[in-house]
Backbone as a ProteinNet text record, in pm:
[ID]
protein_1_A
[PRIMARY]
MLSKGDYVQVLDENEEGVVINIIGDEVTIESKDGFVLTYKPNELLKIGKEDEVDIRSASTRSSVSEALQDKVDPKKRSFTKEKRSRKDEFILEVDLHIEKLTNDYRRMEKHDMLNLQLDTARGQLEFAIRNRIPRIVFIHGVGEGVLKAELEFLFSRYSEVVAEDANYQKYGLGATQIYIKQNPNR
[TERTIARY]
13482.4	13552.1	13664.1	13674.3	13776.5	13902.4	14014	14140.3	14225.1	14328.2	14414.5	14480.7	14476	14535.6	14435.2	14311.6	14209	14167	14136.6	14085.8	13933.4	13867.9	13723.7	13658.9	13529.6	13449.1	13332.8	13300.1	13191.3	13061.1	12961.8	12837.7	12752.1	12734.9	12644.7	12711.1	12838.2	12910.8	12999.8	13044.1	13136.6	13278.7	13317.8	13446.7	13505.1	13636	13705.2	13843.3	13902.6	14034.4	14084.6	14193.8	14260.7	14233.3	14203.2	14180.5	14313.9	14318.7	14443.8	14432.7	14307.8	14292.9	14152.4	14139.2	14009.6	14007.5	13913.1	13899.9	13752.9	13722.2	13584.7	13496.6	13392.3	13303.4	13326.4	13449.3	13485.2	13605.8	13590.6	13697.6	13746.4	13875.7	13934.8	14001.4	13967.4	14028	14097.6	14193.5	14255.9	14207.7	14137.7	14081.2	14191.6	14158.1	14259.2	14301.7	14220.9	14256	14340.9	14366	14452	14378	14244.6	14167.2	14152.3	14154	14134.3	13988	13912.6	13769.4	13735.2	13629.8	13588.9	13446.9	13426.5	13297.4	13269.4	13144.9	13105.8	13136.2	13164.2	13196.5	13084.3	12957.7	12847.9	12829.9	12904.1	12898.9	13005.4	13089	13201.8	13188.4	13240.1	13241.6	13385.6	13434	13572	13583.7	13676.9	13703.1	13853.3	13893.2	14035.3	14083.3	14215.2	14272	14233.2	14227.4	14190.8	14045.2	13958	13818.8	13809.3	13894.4	13892.4	13932.6	14027.7	14075	13970.1	13909	13813.2	13679.3	13615.3	13491.3	13375.8	13385.7	13277.8	13286.9	13386.4	13399.7	13284	13254.7	13137.2	13143.7	13262.4	13272.1	13249.2	13297	13283.9	13148.3	13091.8	12966.2	12856	12849.2	12741.6	12753.3	12872.9	12885.4	12893.3	12989.4	13013.7	12916.7	12904.1	12824	12677.2	12624.8	12484	12457.3	12547.9	12531.4	12535.4	12627.8	12637	12517.4	12470.6	12358.3	12232.4	12210.9	12094.7	12100.1	12219.8	12234.5	12225.1	12285.4	12292.7	12160.1	12096.4	11972.9	11856.8	11793.2	11677.6	11564.6	11485.2	11373.3	11275.2	11244	11152.3	11015.2	10915	10778.5	10727.7	10654.4	10601.6	10457.7	10427.6	10294	10248.3	10128.6	10071.6	9960.6	9982.1	9885.9	9814.8	9685.5	9610.9	9582.7	9590.3	9567.8	9419.3	9387.3	9248.8	9242.4	9130.5	9113.2	9079.8	9098	9067.3	8919.9	8836	8692.3	8656.9	8728.3	8701.2	8741.7	8841.1	8887.8	8792.9	8716.7	8628.2	8503.6	8472.8	8350.7	8271.4	8151.8	8063.7	8003.4	8022.3	7965.9	7850.3	7736.5	7617.5	7572.2	7580.5	7538.1	7389.9	7308.6	7163.9	7111.5	7199.9	7153.4	7075.9	6961.6	6869.7	6932.3	7015.1	7077.6	7177.6	7225.3	7315.7	7237.5	7109.4	7030.2	6954.7	6913.1	6835.6	6861.3	6845.6	6865.6	6740.2	6622.3	6498.6	6428.5	6503.7	6447.7	6367	6385.2	6312.4	6162.5	6127.7	5986.2	5921.1	5998	5945.9	5888.8	5790.3	5735.8	5831.9	5820.5	5909.7	5895.9	5772.7	5757.3	5811	5808.1	5867.2	6019.6	6076.3	6221	6260.6	6186.2	6214.7	6202	6098.3	6080.3	6194.8	6242.6	6356.4	6481.6	6504.7	6620.9	6612.6	6494.3	6477.8	6488.4	6433	6445.6	6591.5	6667	6808.9	6883	6853.4	6919.3	6884.9	6760	6717.6	6788.3	6792.8	6859.1	7006.9	7074.7	7217.9	7243.1	7155	7168	7151.4	7052.1	7031.5	7144	7196.2	7312.9	7431.5	7455.6	7567.6	7548.1	7425	7398.4	7424.1	7375.7	7395.2	7542.8	7619	7759.6	7854.4	7798.8	7876.4	7974.2	7926.7	8004.4	7975.1	8077.1	8050.9	8012.6	8053.4	8025.6	7976.1	7876.4	7824.6	7808.3	7840.3	7814.4	7711.2	7599.4	7494.6	7510.3	7537.4	7553.4	7418.3	7354.3	7219.4	7210.9	7315.2	7313.5	7246.9	7255.9	7201.4	7053.3	7019.3	6879.7	6790.9	6664.2	6567.9	6566.9	6637.4	6647	6541	6458.5	6351.5	6411.1	6505.2	6568	6644.1	6714.7	6790	6695.4	6584.2	6487.2	6428.8	6397.8	6344.8	6449.5	6575.6	6682.5	6696.5	6689.4	6698.6	6585.1	6465	6352.1	6376.7	6430.2	6461.2	6564.6	6670.2	6777.3	6729.2	6633.4	6583.7	6505.7	6463.3	6388.5	6480.2	6611.4	6708	6780.5	6769.2	6830.4	6983	7038.9	7184.3	7253.9	7180.9	7236.5	7248.3	7366.3	7389.3	7423	7344.1	7363.3	7421.7	7507.8	7565.1	7606.9	7636.1	7683.5	7818.9	7840.9	7967.1	8077.3	8197.9	8314.6	8292.6	8289.7	8261.4	8368	8496	8605	8595.7	8546.5	8539.8	8407.7	8296.2	8165.1	8085.9	8129.2	8051.5	7931.1	7825.6	7706.7	7607.3	7625.9	7525.9	7548.7	7593.4	7614.7	7590.9	7544.6	7521.9	7600.1	7671.7	7748.3	7677.6	7668.8	7609	7709.3	7702.5	7780.2	7682.1	7718.9	7634.1	7699.1	7629.2	7679.8	7674.2	7786.6	7794.6	7763.3	7676.9	7644.9	7731.3	7822.4	7914.6	7843.1	7719.5	7649.3	7582.1	7585.4	7518.8	7601
2354.6	2234.1	2273	2201.2	2228.5	2148.6	2204.7	2132.9	2157.6	2076.5	2084.5	2222.8	2285.6	2417.1	2531.1	2504.5	2608.9	2652.5	2779.8	2832.1	2828.6	2763.4	2743.3	2789.2	2814.5	2849.8	2750.6	2703.6	2608.6	2687.7	2643.8	2719.8	2717	2603.7	2594.3	2619.7	2648.3	2670.7	2792.9	2844.7	2957.8	2901	2839.6	2772	2795.8	2810.9	2824	2763.2	2729.3	2667.2	2633.2	2555	2518.6	2371.7	2340.1	2202.5	2129.5	2019.1	1942.4	1806.8	1760.1	1630.6	1617.9	1552.2	1524.4	1377	1302	1159.7	1134	1103.1	1077	1199.3	1183.1	1296.7	1353.2	1337.4	1394.5	1485.5	1605.3	1705.3	1728.2	1712.2	1734.5	1870.7	1950.4	2082.4	2095.6	2186.7	2223.2	2364.2	2377.5	2507.9	2602.2	2732.1	2828.7	2803.5	2726.9	2691.9	2565.9	2500.8	2384.4	2251.6	2252.7	2128.5	2071.7	1937.6	1870	1823.1	1872.8	1846.9	1793.7	1710.2	1651.3	1696.8	1738.5	1787.1	1732.7	1744.6	1715.7	1840.9	1828.1	1946.1	2050.7	2008.1	2104.4	2182.2	2145.6	2218.3	2327	2335	2428.5	2532.4	2650.1	2758.9	2803.2	2797.5	2835.1	2986.9	3035.6	3180	3200.7	3319.4	3351.6	3404.7	3405.6	3457.1	3602.1	3682.5	3823.5	3839	3745.5	3749.8	3723.2	3633.6	3600	3720.3	3798.6	3914.2	4024.1	4053.9	4164.4	4111.5	4028.6	3965	4063	4177.2	4275.7	4377	4366.1	4462.9	4449.8	4555.3	4560.9	4458.1	4436.1	4342.7	4199.3	4164.7	4029.3	4006.7	4109.6	4098.1	4035.3	4073.4	4021.5	3871.1	3815.9	3673.5	3589.7	3615.1	3529.1	3555.9	3681.1	3712.5	3683	3711.3	3682.8	3532.9	3454.7	3309.3	3259.8	3314.8	3275.8	3326.3	3446.1	3505.3	3421.5	3368	3282.3	3156.2	3104	2984.1	3015.4	3126.1	3159.4	3212	3305.4	3367.3	3329.7	3215	3182.5	3281.2	3302.7	3395.2	3340.4	3420	3377.7	3434.6	3349.3	3395.3	3446.7	3552.7	3606.7	3561.7	3519.7	3477	3559.3	3607.3	3672	3581.8	3526.8	3434	3504.4	3517.1	3583.6	3483.3	3533	3446	3420.6	3296	3256.8	3173.9	3179.8	3096.7	2954.9	2859.7	2721	2703.3	2782.9	2771.8	2808.6	2906.9	2946.8	2838.3	2757.3	2654.3	2535	2513.6	2398	2419.5	2322.2	2325.1	2199.8	2219.2	2107.4	2055.5	1927.3	1866	1775.9	1797.7	1718.1	1651.3	1520	1444.1	1410.5	1464.2	1445.5	1334	1254.5	1140.7	1048.8	1002.6	929.4	801	734.8	611.1	635.9	760.9	796.4	828.2	861.3	903.9	789.2	691.8	580.6	453.8	339.5	210.4	159.3	195.2	142.5	244.9	307.6	407.4	343.5	214.7	148.2	138.4	141.2	132.9	270.2	376.3	512	568.7	655.9	730.9	846	899	1007.8	1130.7	1167.6	1287.6	1265.4	1140.5	1109.2	1121.4	1075.6	1089.3	1236.4	1315.3	1458	1525.4	1491.2	1549	1511.2	1386.5	1343.9	1423.2	1441.7	1517.7	1663.2	1724	1863.9	1879.4	1784	1788.6	1776.8	1690.2	1675.1	1804.7	1865.8	1991.4	2100.9	2112.6	2215	2194	2069.7	2038.1	2072.2	2038.7	2068.1	2218.2	2289	2433.7	2501.4	2461.6	2521.7	2484.6	2364.4	2324.1	2415.2	2442.2	2528.1	2671.5	2721	2856.8	2863.6	2764.9	2761.5	2754.3	2675.4	2652.5	2742.5	2841.5	2943.9	2883	2784.1	2724.6	2808.6	2870.6	2968.2	2911.3	2786.4	2733.5	2590.5	2561.3	2425.5	2394.4	2272.5	2225.7	2114.9	2136.2	2035.4	1964.6	1835.2	1754.5	1692.6	1739.2	1694.3	1613.5	1614.2	1541.9	1625	1578.1	1653	1622	1499.5	1456	1548.3	1560.3	1645.7	1787.8	1812.4	1947	1981.6	1884.6	1911.1	1942.8	1861	1882.9	2014.8	2045.2	2170.7	2290.2	2286.1	2395.3	2409.6	2299.6	2303.9	2357.4	2321	2372.8	2523.5	2571.3	2715.9	2789.5	2732	2792.5	2792	2681.9	2672.1	2776.8	2790	2884.8	3028.9	3057.7	3194.6	3239.7	3146.2	3180.5	3225.6	3208.7	3249.9	3374.5	3484.4	3609.5	3606.9	3524.8	3521.6	3422	3363.3	3260.7	3312.6	3289.3	3320.6	3188.7	3152	3024.2	3046.7	2954.5	2956.7	2815.1	2794.4	2662.9	2635.9	2510.8	2472.8	2461.1	2442	2428.8	2317	2354.3	2259	2151.1	2188.9	2092.3	1984.7	2020.5	1924	1847.9	1917.7	1857	1836.5	1895.4	1888	1980.7	1948.8	2033.8	2004.1	1895	1850.4	1892.4	2016.2	2061.2	2211.2	2252.5	2394	2429.6	2539.2	2586.5	2707	2710.3	2827	2888.9	3021.2	3097.8	3151.7	3139.7	3192.1	3317.9	3428.8	3557.3	3552.8	3577.2	3567.5	3702.6	3702.3	3821.5	3819.8	3916.7	3912.7	3932.3	3980.6	4004.9	3880	3772.2	3649.2	3575.8
4217.6	4258.9	4354.5	4462	4562.3	4532.5	4572.2	4559	4684	4699.8	4817	4822.5	4940.3	4958.2	4948.1	4903.4	4895.6	5035.5	5047.3	5173.6	5165.8	5263.1	5258.5	5388.9	5378	5494.8	5500.4	5621.9	5640.9	5645	5566.1	5553.6	5679.6	5742	5856.2	5990.9	5991.3	6115.6	6099.7	6211.2	6207.4	6208.8	6097.7	6088.6	5950.9	5943.3	5815.2	5828.7	5713.8	5718.3	5579.5	5575.9	5452	5423	5295.5	5254.2	5258.2	5335.1	5341.7	5273.4	5250	5184.9	5127.2	5011.8	4950.8	4913.1	4976.3	4944.3	4914.1	4789	4746.8	4769.2	4848.7	4875.8	5016.3	5067.1	5196.5	5180.5	5236	5229.5	5372.1	5393.4	5525.5	5524.7	5627.6	5637.6	5772.6	5776.2	5903.5	5934	6048	6083.5	6127.4	6138.7	6182.6	6326.1	6400.4	6538.2	6545	6429	6425.5	6432.5	6430.8	6434.3	6294.1	6283.3	6155.1	6152.7	6052.2	6042.9	5904.4	5896.4	5769	5735.3	5607.1	5560.5	5421.7	5379.3	5241.2	5158.5	5030.1	4948.1	4943.6	4950.6	4943.4	5074.2	5178.4	5305	5313.4	5209.8	5211.9	5102.1	5130	5033.6	5016.1	4891	4863.2	4866.9	4946.4	4951.4	4942	4899.1	4891.2	5025	5045.1	5170.2	5192.9	5086.7	5101.9	5144.9	5101	5144.6	5293.6	5342.8	5484.3	5569	5519.3	5594.8	5595.6	5477.9	5468.8	5417.8	5496.2	5453.4	5447.9	5510.6	5514.5	5399.1	5312.7	5204.1	5106.3	5031.3	4943.6	4831.6	4774	4661.8	4706.3	4822.4	4871	4936.5	4993.1	5068.1	4983.7	4857.1	4773.9	4751.8	4750.6	4723.5	4850.6	4934.2	5048.8	5162.4	5202.9	5320.8	5300.1	5181.8	5157.5	5160	5105.9	5110	5254.2	5332	5472.7	5551.8	5521	5594.6	5576.8	5455.9	5432.9	5518.3	5539.7	5621.3	5770.3	5813	5955.1	6007.1	5936.3	5982.7	5892.3	5916.6	5834.1	5860.8	5760.3	5773	5875.9	5976.4	6081.1	6051.9	6064.8	6045.6	6178.7	6172.5	6297.6	6315.4	6433.5	6467.8	6587.5	6580.8	6697.2	6746.8	6861.4	6917.4	7031.1	7015.3	7120.7	7231.1	7352.5	7466.7	7482.9	7506.6	7527.9	7655.5	7717	7834.5	7790.4	7879.1	7847.6	7815.4	7875.7	7853	7708.4	7649.3	7511.8	7412.2	7446.9	7355.3	7352.1	7458.4	7467.8	7382.1	7299.4	7219	7253.9	7304.2	7336	7205.7	7177	7057	7097.8	7035.9	7065.9	6936.1	6932.5	6814.5	6830.5	6741.5	6750.1	6660.3	6603.8	6525.6	6619.8	6576.4	6663.3	6717.8	6638.2	6685.4	6797.6	6811.8	6921.6	7049.8	7035.9	7151.2	7218	7142	7198.6	7119.3	7186.1	7119.5	7051.1	7102.3	7044.7	6954.9	6868.3	6776.1	6664.4	6640.5	6531.2	6561.2	6688.4	6727.2	6737.7	6718.6	6737.6	6608.8	6623.9	6510.9	6479.4	6357.8	6316	6404.8	6441.9	6523.9	6665.7	6715.2	6845.8	6840.4	6728.8	6711.4	6709.5	6634.2	6624.3	6760.9	6836.8	6970.2	7064.2	7056.4	7138.6	7102.3	6972.5	6927.6	6973.4	6961.2	7003.5	7155	7230.8	7376.5	7419.3	7352.3	7381.7	7350.9	7234.9	7197.2	7297.2	7336.8	7433.1	7567.5	7613.3	7740.1	7737.1	7628.3	7616.2	7605.2	7535	7521.5	7657.5	7732.4	7864	7960.5	7948.3	8027.2	7996.6	7867.2	7826.9	7877.3	7873.5	7922.5	8073.2	8146.2	8291.9	8328.7	8254.3	8286.4	8208.5	8141	8069.9	7967.8	7893.8	7784.5	7660.7	7600.1	7494.3	7358.2	7327.9	7193.3	7201.2	7118.4	7106.2	6957.5	6920.2	6784.1	6792.8	6724.8	6716.1	6582.3	6587.3	6466.1	6436.7	6328.1	6297.1	6169.1	6090	5963.1	5853.7	5731.6	5618.7	5601.4	5571.3	5561	5479.1	5521.6	5450.6	5505.9	5615	5669.9	5771.9	5812.8	5909.1	6045.8	6091.3	6221.8	6223.2	6115.9	6109.9	6119.6	6050.2	6055.5	6195.6	6260.7	6397.4	6495	6474	6559.9	6543.3	6419.7	6396.3	6466.9	6464.2	6534.7	6686	6737.4	6880.1	6920.8	6841.5	6875.2	6867.1	6779.4	6765.2	6889	6971.1	7092.9	7206.1	7189.9	7290.8	7239.9	7313.6	7267.9	7276.2	7365.2	7382.3	7290.2	7195.9	7108.9	6966	6905	6764	6694.6	6593.6	6524.5	6385.2	6345	6209.5	6173	6043.8	6001.4	6066.6	6107.6	6171.7	6066.4	6112.6	6026.4	5924.2	5796.9	5690.1	5681.8	5700.5	5689.4	5796.4	5913.5	6022.9	6026.1	6001.7	6019.4	5890.6	5781.6	5658.5	5666.9	5591.4	5588.3	5700.2	5772.3	5867.1	6010.6	6034.2	6172.3	6182.5	6299.9	6329.2	6455	6448.3	6563.6	6622.7	6753.3	6816.9	6913	6922	7018.3	7120.7	7245.6	7351.6	7404.4	7387.8	7438.7	7590.4	7652.2	7797	7860.5	7960.8	8037.1	8162.2	8178.1	8293	8426.9	8429.1	8554.6	8609.3	8534.1	8578.9	8679.3
[MASK]
++++++++++++++++++++++++++++++++++++++++++++++++++++++++++++++++++++++++++++++++++++++++++++++++++++++++++++++++++++++++++++++++++++++++++++++++++++++++++++++++++++++++++++++++++++++++++

């Protein structure tokens, strides 16, 4: 508890002074520079005059300096961010749900739908290879797994393609992500 005449140090600032007035939850201090400042009691740390003179001493260091050090120098987390080109950040997303590909899918047979989906996937894959797009996500849905199996067969025919399940948190189980190995001589 603070009282009038106590010598205090401000925790979040490099300021100290003498308490000259306490009204409710406001403490008024006069700084060593002669300024009159108002703070909340939880922003102040009571210290003795001898602590102010020798604040770096071993006995005082454990109480005052450590409390101040926590406020002044917050722990910084280190991040190492590797530089990437804009092209690496771009992911081409291709939704192969039949209703996204055509409006008159209700009149189509199942094998026609599957062929349209595979033709779209093949076209997008070859487009990505030509334009050196490194990653594509094919959204095929969960279903019975027929389209996914056909896509895996399609991707296996390309030596520069590596297929894996896409990010579960973003796409769930119904998507496959492929990486296209880039040949620098192309």
